[in-house]
Amino acid sequence: MKKLLGFVLKSFCWLIYHLPLKLRFFMGDILGILWFDIFRIRRQVVIDNISRVFPEMTEKNKVVLGRWSLRNMGRNLIEYCYLPFMSKSLVERFFRFEGEHYVQEALSQGKGVCFLTLHLGSGDLACSALSVKGYPVHLISKIFKVKWLNDLWFGMREKVGTKFIAPRNSSYHILKALKKNEIVIFVMDQFTGPPIGVRTKFFGYETGTGFGLALMAQRSGAPVIPIYTIRQLDGTHVIRIQPPIPFEDSDDRDESLAQMTQVYNDYLEKFVLECPEQWMWVHKRWKIFREN
């Protein structure tokens, strides 16, 4: 049964992969419109989040931006069908890297590299593209409780070389990967409360953000490199890589971790503003941060 399901899934992915670009976009757009306009799943969360970041935007434009965000999420889902066919030629065809030399220079230090990123553009596909290019990538990601969904979501990406680290008790595995001079990806645009989160601000509003990246950078000395992905109108993707963020240490360890986590949030704000229609507004980013 498992082999049959795998065959059916790969056949479906093959069909989607060979469809014209406009039709793939159309299918993704339909998924997004169904989510946002028909089923209206977390529609108000999307509008409320947009209102925080763009308070002067008209209600009409907030709806337009929210709809575009979900349309892009739909396109992400359709592009997931590329994964069984990921190859160097596909990466060369669909991806353009800006600032890749920053990664190579950081790896030459031999301390590993921490990537700072967010849910912008087709991040899952970009992660696989990095693996196909030969970079030793580890992605910190929650594991689904449903086994078949877990196998589906992670299985195809593992086949192209991406490794996954579960967030719970992850320090050992992160430091081990960095010690081997490999890359660990931290996706930091979701709310994280105590004890692994710290009180921060995001677009001027108080929230909680995980301090794991700051802690791992402090312990290992690994450079922290901001990286994000933007989908282009022609269906290609630009992976933008920026210079490493200097770690500002102090005698107060907790204060250093909080300050650096805020610095990382400030970077993410800029990426969201660069392409707000491709950010995942559907997440409840601004929950109440309650101390233990």
PDB file of N, CA and C in Angstrom, residues 210-290:
ATOM      1  N   GLY A 210      11.925  32.898  19.938  1.00  0.00           N
ATOM      2  CA  GLY A 210      12.890  31.926  20.429  1.00  0.00           C
ATOM      3  C   GLY A 210      14.302  32.489  20.445  1.00  0.00           C
ATOM      4  N   PHE A 211      15.021  32.262  21.547  1.00  0.00           N
ATOM      5  CA  PHE A 211      16.396  32.770  21.637  1.00  0.00           C
ATOM      6  C   PHE A 211      17.425  31.700  21.275  1.00  0.00           C
ATOM      7  N   GLY A 212      16.967  30.594  20.700  1.00  0.00           N
ATOM      8  CA  GLY A 212      17.874  29.494  20.375  1.00  0.00           C
ATOM      9  C   GLY A 212      18.993  29.877  19.430  1.00  0.00           C
ATOM     10  N   LEU A 213      18.690  30.692  18.429  1.00  0.00           N
ATOM     11  CA  LEU A 213      19.722  31.098  17.471  1.00  0.00           C
ATOM     12  C   LEU A 213      20.817  31.885  18.174  1.00  0.00           C
ATOM     13  N   ALA A 214      20.424  32.852  18.992  1.00  0.00           N
ATOM     14  CA  ALA A 214      21.417  33.645  19.716  1.00  0.00           C
ATOM     15  C   ALA A 214      22.253  32.764  20.641  1.00  0.00           C
ATOM     16  N   LEU A 215      21.607  31.818  21.300  1.00  0.00           N
ATOM     17  CA  LEU A 215      22.315  30.929  22.224  1.00  0.00           C
ATOM     18  C   LEU A 215      23.316  30.050  21.489  1.00  0.00           C
ATOM     19  N   MET A 216      22.911  29.476  20.369  1.00  0.00           N
ATOM     20  CA  MET A 216      23.799  28.604  19.602  1.00  0.00           C
ATOM     21  C   MET A 216      24.960  29.395  18.994  1.00  0.00           C
ATOM     22  N   ALA A 217      24.675  30.610  18.540  1.00  0.00           N
ATOM     23  CA  ALA A 217      25.738  31.449  17.985  1.00  0.00           C
ATOM     24  C   ALA A 217      26.737  31.825  19.066  1.00  0.00           C
ATOM     25  N   GLN A 218      26.239  32.107  20.255  1.00  0.00           N
ATOM     26  CA  GLN A 218      27.108  32.465  21.371  1.00  0.00           C
ATOM     27  C   GLN A 218      27.987  31.287  21.787  1.00  0.00           C
ATOM     28  N   ARG A 219      27.393  30.107  21.857  1.00  0.00           N
ATOM     29  CA  ARG A 219      28.136  28.924  22.307  1.00  0.00           C
ATOM     30  C   ARG A 219      29.159  28.446  21.282  1.00  0.00           C
ATOM     31  N   SER A 220      28.785  28.486  20.018  1.00  0.00           N
ATOM     32  CA  SER A 220      29.618  27.873  18.975  1.00  0.00           C
ATOM     33  C   SER A 220      30.536  28.848  18.258  1.00  0.00           C
ATOM     34  N   GLY A 221      30.182  30.121  18.273  1.00  0.00           N
ATOM     35  CA  GLY A 221      30.933  31.094  17.488  1.00  0.00           C
ATOM     36  C   GLY A 221      30.624  31.035  16.009  1.00  0.00           C
ATOM     37  N   ALA A 222      29.584  30.276  15.637  1.00  0.00           N
ATOM     38  CA  ALA A 222      29.200  30.160  14.224  1.00  0.00           C
ATOM     39  C   ALA A 222      28.612  31.472  13.721  1.00  0.00           C
ATOM     40  N   PRO A 223      28.980  31.898  12.514  1.00  0.00           N
ATOM     41  CA  PRO A 223      28.399  33.113  11.941  1.00  0.00           C
ATOM     42  C   PRO A 223      26.895  32.947  11.711  1.00  0.00           C
ATOM     43  N   VAL A 224      26.149  34.021  11.907  1.00  0.00           N
ATOM     44  CA  VAL A 224      24.707  34.040  11.644  1.00  0.00           C
ATOM     45  C   VAL A 224      24.468  34.822  10.359  1.00  0.00           C
ATOM     46  N   ILE A 225      23.923  34.141   9.358  1.00  0.00           N
ATOM     47  CA  ILE A 225      23.720  34.747   8.043  1.00  0.00           C
ATOM     48  C   ILE A 225      22.226  34.849   7.735  1.00  0.00           C
ATOM     49  N   PRO A 226      21.721  36.055   7.469  1.00  0.00           N
ATOM     50  CA  PRO A 226      20.320  36.209   7.055  1.00  0.00           C
ATOM     51  C   PRO A 226      20.129  35.706   5.625  1.00  0.00           C
ATOM     52  N   ILE A 227      19.045  34.977   5.405  1.00  0.00           N
ATOM     53  CA  ILE A 227      18.761  34.428   4.077  1.00  0.00           C
ATOM     54  C   ILE A 227      17.250  34.361   3.892  1.00  0.00           C
ATOM     55  N   TYR A 228      16.777  34.719   2.708  1.00  0.00           N
ATOM     56  CA  TYR A 228      15.341  34.649   2.436  1.00  0.00           C
ATOM     57  C   TYR A 228      15.116  34.473   0.939  1.00  0.00           C
ATOM     58  N   THR A 229      13.879  34.098   0.590  1.00  0.00           N
ATOM     59  CA  THR A 229      13.547  33.742  -0.791  1.00  0.00           C
ATOM     60  C   THR A 229      12.373  34.574  -1.290  1.00  0.00           C
ATOM     61  N   ILE A 230      12.472  35.041  -2.536  1.00  0.00           N
ATOM     62  CA  ILE A 230      11.388  35.792  -3.172  1.00  0.00           C
ATOM     63  C   ILE A 230      11.040  35.123  -4.499  1.00  0.00           C
ATOM     64  N   ARG A 231       9.766  34.801  -4.687  1.00  0.00           N
ATOM     65  CA  ARG A 231       9.312  34.240  -5.963  1.00  0.00           C
ATOM     66  C   ARG A 231       9.164  35.367  -6.988  1.00  0.00           C
ATOM     67  N   GLN A 232       9.632  35.111  -8.205  1.00  0.00           N
ATOM     68  CA  GLN A 232       9.546  36.090  -9.278  1.00  0.00           C
ATOM     69  C   GLN A 232       8.320  35.819 -10.156  1.00  0.00           C
ATOM     70  N   LEU A 233       7.965  36.813 -10.976  1.00  0.00           N
ATOM     71  CA  LEU A 233       6.784  36.688 -11.834  1.00  0.00           C
ATOM     72  C   LEU A 233       6.923  35.572 -12.862  1.00  0.00           C
ATOM     73  N   ASP A 234       8.165  35.229 -13.224  1.00  0.00           N
ATOM     74  CA  ASP A 234       8.378  34.180 -14.225  1.00  0.00           C
ATOM     75  C   ASP A 234       8.462  32.785 -13.598  1.00  0.00           C
ATOM     76  N   GLY A 235       8.147  32.678 -12.301  1.00  0.00           N
ATOM     77  CA  GLY A 235       8.153  31.376 -11.636  1.00  0.00           C
ATOM     78  C   GLY A 235       9.496  30.963 -11.071  1.00  0.00           C
ATOM     79  N   THR A 236      10.522  31.771 -11.272  1.00  0.00           N
ATOM     80  CA  THR A 236      11.826  31.474 -10.682  1.00  0.00           C
ATOM     81  C   THR A 236      11.883  32.060  -9.269  1.00  0.00           C
ATOM     82  N   HIS A 237      12.967  31.745  -8.572  1.00  0.00           N
ATOM     83  CA  HIS A 237      13.107  32.194  -7.186  1.00  0.00           C
ATOM     84  C   HIS A 237      14.487  32.815  -6.991  1.00  0.00           C
ATOM     85  N   VAL A 238      14.517  33.910  -6.257  1.00  0.00           N
ATOM     86  CA  VAL A 238      15.782  34.538  -5.885  1.00  0.00           C
ATOM     87  C   VAL A 238      16.044  34.254  -4.411  1.00  0.00           C
ATOM     88  N   ILE A 239      17.182  33.645  -4.131  1.00  0.00           N
ATOM     89  CA  ILE A 239      17.596  33.401  -2.751  1.00  0.00           C
ATOM     90  C   ILE A 239      18.618  34.476  -2.398  1.00  0.00           C
ATOM     91  N   ARG A 240      18.227  35.363  -1.505  1.00  0.00           N
ATOM     92  CA  ARG A 240      19.078  36.494  -1.142  1.00  0.00           C
ATOM     93  C   ARG A 240      19.798  36.202   0.166  1.00  0.00           C
ATOM     94  N   ILE A 241      21.106  36.303   0.110  1.00  0.00           N
ATOM     95  CA  ILE A 241      21.960  35.991   1.257  1.00  0.00           C
ATOM     96  C   ILE A 241      22.709  37.258   1.645  1.00  0.00           C
ATOM     97  N   GLN A 242      22.669  37.613   2.914  1.00  0.00           N
ATOM     98  CA  GLN A 242      23.282  38.849   3.382  1.00  0.00           C
ATOM     99  C   GLN A 242      24.522  38.565   4.224  1.00  0.00           C
ATOM    100  N   PRO A 243      25.320  39.599   4.479  1.00  0.00           N
ATOM    101  CA  PRO A 243      26.531  39.406   5.286  1.00  0.00           C
ATOM    102  C   PRO A 243      26.196  38.924   6.693  1.00  0.00           C
ATOM    103  N   PRO A 244      27.132  38.244   7.341  1.00  0.00           N
ATOM    104  CA  PRO A 244      26.898  37.763   8.709  1.00  0.00           C
ATOM    105  C   PRO A 244      26.573  38.908   9.669  1.00  0.00           C
ATOM    106  N   ILE A 245      25.750  38.605  10.656  1.00  0.00           N
ATOM    107  CA  ILE A 245      25.384  39.586  11.682  1.00  0.00           C
ATOM    108  C   ILE A 245      26.365  39.454  12.845  1.00  0.00           C
ATOM    109  N   PRO A 246      27.111  40.508  13.172  1.00  0.00           N
ATOM    110  CA  PRO A 246      28.059  40.414  14.293  1.00  0.00           C
ATOM    111  C   PRO A 246      27.332  40.122  15.604  1.00  0.00           C
ATOM    112  N   PHE A 247      27.906  39.265  16.413  1.00  0.00           N
ATOM    113  CA  PHE A 247      27.310  38.955  17.720  1.00  0.00           C
ATOM    114  C   PHE A 247      27.850  39.935  18.748  1.00  0.00           C
ATOM    115  N   GLU A 248      26.953  40.670  19.384  1.00  0.00           N
ATOM    116  CA  GLU A 248      27.328  41.657  20.399  1.00  0.00           C
ATOM    117  C   GLU A 248      27.153  41.030  21.778  1.00  0.00           C
ATOM    118  N   ASP A 249      28.245  40.594  22.344  1.00  0.00           N
ATOM    119  CA  ASP A 249      28.208  39.903  23.637  1.00  0.00           C
ATOM    120  C   ASP A 249      28.393  40.904  24.771  1.00  0.00           C
ATOM    121  N   SER A 250      27.999  40.508  25.967  1.00  0.00           N
ATOM    122  CA  SER A 250      28.173  41.342  27.153  1.00  0.00           C
ATOM    123  C   SER A 250      28.335  40.435  28.366  1.00  0.00           C
ATOM    124  N   ASP A 251      28.578  41.058  29.524  1.00  0.00           N
ATOM    125  CA  ASP A 251      28.761  40.274  30.747  1.00  0.00           C
ATOM    126  C   ASP A 251      27.461  39.618  31.191  1.00  0.00           C
ATOM    127  N   ASP A 252      26.343  40.227  30.834  1.00  0.00           N
ATOM    128  CA  ASP A 252      25.034  39.681  31.190  1.00  0.00           C
ATOM    129  C   ASP A 252      24.561  38.766  30.067  1.00  0.00           C
ATOM    130  N   ARG A 253      24.652  37.456  30.291  1.00  0.00           N
ATOM    131  CA  ARG A 253      24.320  36.482  29.250  1.00  0.00           C
ATOM    132  C   ARG A 253      22.885  36.628  28.776  1.00  0.00           C
ATOM    133  N   ASP A 254      21.943  36.714  29.711  1.00  0.00           N
ATOM    134  CA  ASP A 254      20.531  36.798  29.339  1.00  0.00           C
ATOM    135  C   ASP A 254      20.240  38.062  28.544  1.00  0.00           C
ATOM    136  N   GLU A 255      20.873  39.144  28.944  1.00  0.00           N
ATOM    137  CA  GLU A 255      20.665  40.407  28.224  1.00  0.00           C
ATOM    138  C   GLU A 255      21.213  40.309  26.802  1.00  0.00           C
ATOM    139  N   SER A 256      22.360  39.654  26.648  1.00  0.00           N
ATOM    140  CA  SER A 256      22.947  39.479  25.312  1.00  0.00           C
ATOM    141  C   SER A 256      22.018  38.678  24.409  1.00  0.00           C
ATOM    142  N   LEU A 257      21.466  37.590  24.940  1.00  0.00           N
ATOM    143  CA  LEU A 257      20.576  36.747  24.142  1.00  0.00           C
ATOM    144  C   LEU A 257      19.329  37.517  23.727  1.00  0.00           C
ATOM    145  N   ALA A 258      18.776  38.304  24.658  1.00  0.00           N
ATOM    146  CA  ALA A 258      17.577  39.088  24.347  1.00  0.00           C
ATOM    147  C   ALA A 258      17.880  40.158  23.304  1.00  0.00           C
ATOM    148  N   GLN A 259      19.009  40.831  23.456  1.00  0.00           N
ATOM    149  CA  GLN A 259      19.375  41.889  22.514  1.00  0.00           C
ATOM    150  C   GLN A 259      19.599  41.334  21.113  1.00  0.00           C
ATOM    151  N   MET A 260      20.304  40.225  21.014  1.00  0.00           N
ATOM    152  CA  MET A 260      20.578  39.660  19.698  1.00  0.00           C
ATOM    153  C   MET A 260      19.308  39.106  19.058  1.00  0.00           C
ATOM    154  N   THR A 261      18.429  38.538  19.874  1.00  0.00           N
ATOM    155  CA  THR A 261      17.164  38.045  19.324  1.00  0.00           C
ATOM    156  C   THR A 261      16.358  39.197  18.755  1.00  0.00           C
ATOM    157  N   GLN A 262      16.402  40.352  19.416  1.00  0.00           N
ATOM    158  CA  GLN A 262      15.722  41.536  18.879  1.00  0.00           C
ATOM    159  C   GLN A 262      16.370  41.990  17.575  1.00  0.00           C
ATOM    160  N   VAL A 263      17.684  41.933  17.520  1.00  0.00           N
ATOM    161  CA  VAL A 263      18.383  42.285  16.272  1.00  0.00           C
ATOM    162  C   VAL A 263      17.921  41.385  15.134  1.00  0.00           C
ATOM    163  N   TYR A 264      17.796  40.098  15.402  1.00  0.00           N
ATOM    164  CA  TYR A 264      17.335  39.164  14.369  1.00  0.00           C
ATOM    165  C   TYR A 264      15.909  39.503  13.931  1.00  0.00           C
ATOM    166  N   ASN A 265      15.047  39.870  14.877  1.00  0.00           N
ATOM    167  CA  ASN A 265      13.692  40.288  14.524  1.00  0.00           C
ATOM    168  C   ASN A 265      13.702  41.513  13.614  1.00  0.00           C
ATOM    169  N   ASP A 266      14.609  42.448  13.907  1.00  0.00           N
ATOM    170  CA  ASP A 266      14.699  43.664  13.092  1.00  0.00           C
ATOM    171  C   ASP A 266      15.038  43.330  11.640  1.00  0.00           C
ATOM    172  N   TYR A 267      15.904  42.344  11.450  1.00  0.00           N
ATOM    173  CA  TYR A 267      16.221  41.903  10.088  1.00  0.00           C
ATOM    174  C   TYR A 267      14.984  41.320   9.411  1.00  0.00           C
ATOM    175  N   LEU A 268      14.252  40.485  10.133  1.00  0.00           N
ATOM    176  CA  LEU A 268      13.073  39.846   9.549  1.00  0.00           C
ATOM    177  C   LEU A 268      12.025  40.876   9.150  1.00  0.00           C
ATOM    178  N   GLU A 269      11.903  41.944   9.925  1.00  0.00           N
ATOM    179  CA  GLU A 269      10.960  43.009   9.578  1.00  0.00           C
ATOM    180  C   GLU A 269      11.269  43.571   8.189  1.00  0.00           C
ATOM    181  N   LYS A 270      12.538  43.803   7.927  1.00  0.00           N
ATOM    182  CA  LYS A 270      12.935  44.354   6.626  1.00  0.00           C
ATOM    183  C   LYS A 270      12.569  43.405   5.493  1.00  0.00           C
ATOM    184  N   PHE A 271      12.738  42.116   5.717  1.00  0.00           N
ATOM    185  CA  PHE A 271      12.424  41.138   4.669  1.00  0.00           C
ATOM    186  C   PHE A 271      10.921  41.107   4.393  1.00  0.00           C
ATOM    187  N   VAL A 272      10.116  41.199   5.448  1.00  0.00           N
ATOM    188  CA  VAL A 272       8.660  41.213   5.269  1.00  0.00           C
ATOM    189  C   VAL A 272       8.240  42.437   4.464  1.00  0.00           C
ATOM    190  N   LEU A 273       8.800  43.596   4.795  1.00  0.00           N
ATOM    191  CA  LEU A 273       8.433  44.832   4.106  1.00  0.00           C
ATOM    192  C   LEU A 273       8.869  44.825   2.647  1.00  0.00           C
ATOM    193  N   GLU A 274       9.925  44.073   2.348  1.00  0.00           N
ATOM    194  CA  GLU A 274      10.387  43.998   0.957  1.00  0.00           C
ATOM    195  C   GLU A 274       9.367  43.304   0.065  1.00  0.00           C
ATOM    196  N   CYS A 275       8.695  42.296   0.603  1.00  0.00           N
ATOM    197  CA  CYS A 275       7.724  41.546  -0.205  1.00  0.00           C
ATOM    198  C   CYS A 275       6.594  41.037   0.700  1.00  0.00           C
ATOM    199  N   PRO A 276       5.740  41.943   1.210  1.00  0.00           N
ATOM    200  CA  PRO A 276       4.722  41.540   2.188  1.00  0.00           C
ATOM    201  C   PRO A 276       3.707  40.542   1.663  1.00  0.00           C
ATOM    202  N   GLU A 277       3.467  40.538   0.355  1.00  0.00           N
ATOM    203  CA  GLU A 277       2.470  39.618  -0.198  1.00  0.00           C
ATOM    204  C   GLU A 277       2.935  38.170  -0.186  1.00  0.00           C
ATOM    205  N   GLN A 278       4.240  37.943   0.082  1.00  0.00           N
ATOM    206  CA  GLN A 278       4.742  36.572   0.124  1.00  0.00           C
ATOM    207  C   GLN A 278       5.062  36.093   1.541  1.00  0.00           C
ATOM    208  N   TRP A 279       4.691  36.904   2.546  1.00  0.00           N
ATOM    209  CA  TRP A 279       4.906  36.467   3.930  1.00  0.00           C
ATOM    210  C   TRP A 279       3.682  35.716   4.434  1.00  0.00           C
ATOM    211  N   MET A 280       3.873  34.861   5.431  1.00  0.00           N
ATOM    212  CA  MET A 280       2.803  34.032   5.976  1.00  0.00           C
ATOM    213  C   MET A 280       2.058  34.797   7.083  1.00  0.00           C
ATOM    214  N   TRP A 281       1.136  35.656   6.676  1.00  0.00           N
ATOM    215  CA  TRP A 281       0.371  36.464   7.623  1.00  0.00           C
ATOM    216  C   TRP A 281      -0.600  35.628   8.455  1.00  0.00           C
ATOM    217  N   VAL A 282      -0.838  34.404   8.081  1.00  0.00           N
ATOM    218  CA  VAL A 282      -1.857  33.583   8.735  1.00  0.00           C
ATOM    219  C   VAL A 282      -1.451  33.119  10.138  1.00  0.00           C
ATOM    220  N   HIS A 283      -0.179  33.263  10.479  1.00  0.00           N
ATOM    221  CA  HIS A 283       0.280  32.813  11.799  1.00  0.00           C
ATOM    222  C   HIS A 283      -0.061  33.848  12.872  1.00  0.00           C
ATOM    223  N   LYS A 284      -0.392  33.390  14.073  1.00  0.00           N
ATOM    224  CA  LYS A 284      -0.678  34.278  15.201  1.00  0.00           C
ATOM    225  C   LYS A 284       0.645  34.713  15.835  1.00  0.00           C
ATOM    226  N   ARG A 285       1.278  35.693  15.194  1.00  0.00           N
ATOM    227  CA  ARG A 285       2.625  36.108  15.598  1.00  0.00           C
ATOM    228  C   ARG A 285       2.628  36.873  16.918  1.00  0.00           C
ATOM    229  N   TRP A 286       1.578  37.630  17.186  1.00  0.00           N
ATOM    230  CA  TRP A 286       1.575  38.510  18.351  1.00  0.00           C
ATOM    231  C   TRP A 286       0.690  37.975  19.473  1.00  0.00           C
ATOM    232  N   LYS A 287       1.061  36.833  19.998  1.00  0.00           N
ATOM    233  CA  LYS A 287       0.357  36.314  21.171  1.00  0.00           C
ATOM    234  C   LYS A 287       0.874  37.021  22.430  1.00  0.00           C
ATOM    235  N   ILE A 288       0.157  36.872  23.518  1.00  0.00           N
ATOM    236  CA  ILE A 288       0.576  37.480  24.780  1.00  0.00           C
ATOM    237  C   ILE A 288       1.722  36.666  25.372  1.00  0.00           C
ATOM    238  N   PHE A 289       2.818  37.351  25.674  1.00  0.00           N
ATOM    239  CA  PHE A 289       3.983  36.683  26.258  1.00  0.00           C
ATOM    240  C   PHE A 289       3.815  36.652  27.770  1.00  0.00           C
ATOM    241  N   ARG A 290       3.657  35.475  28.318  1.00  0.00           N
ATOM    242  CA  ARG A 290       3.454  35.314  29.761  1.00  0.00           C
ATOM    243  C   ARG A 290       4.678  34.648  30.383  1.00  0.00           C
TER     244      ARG A 290
END
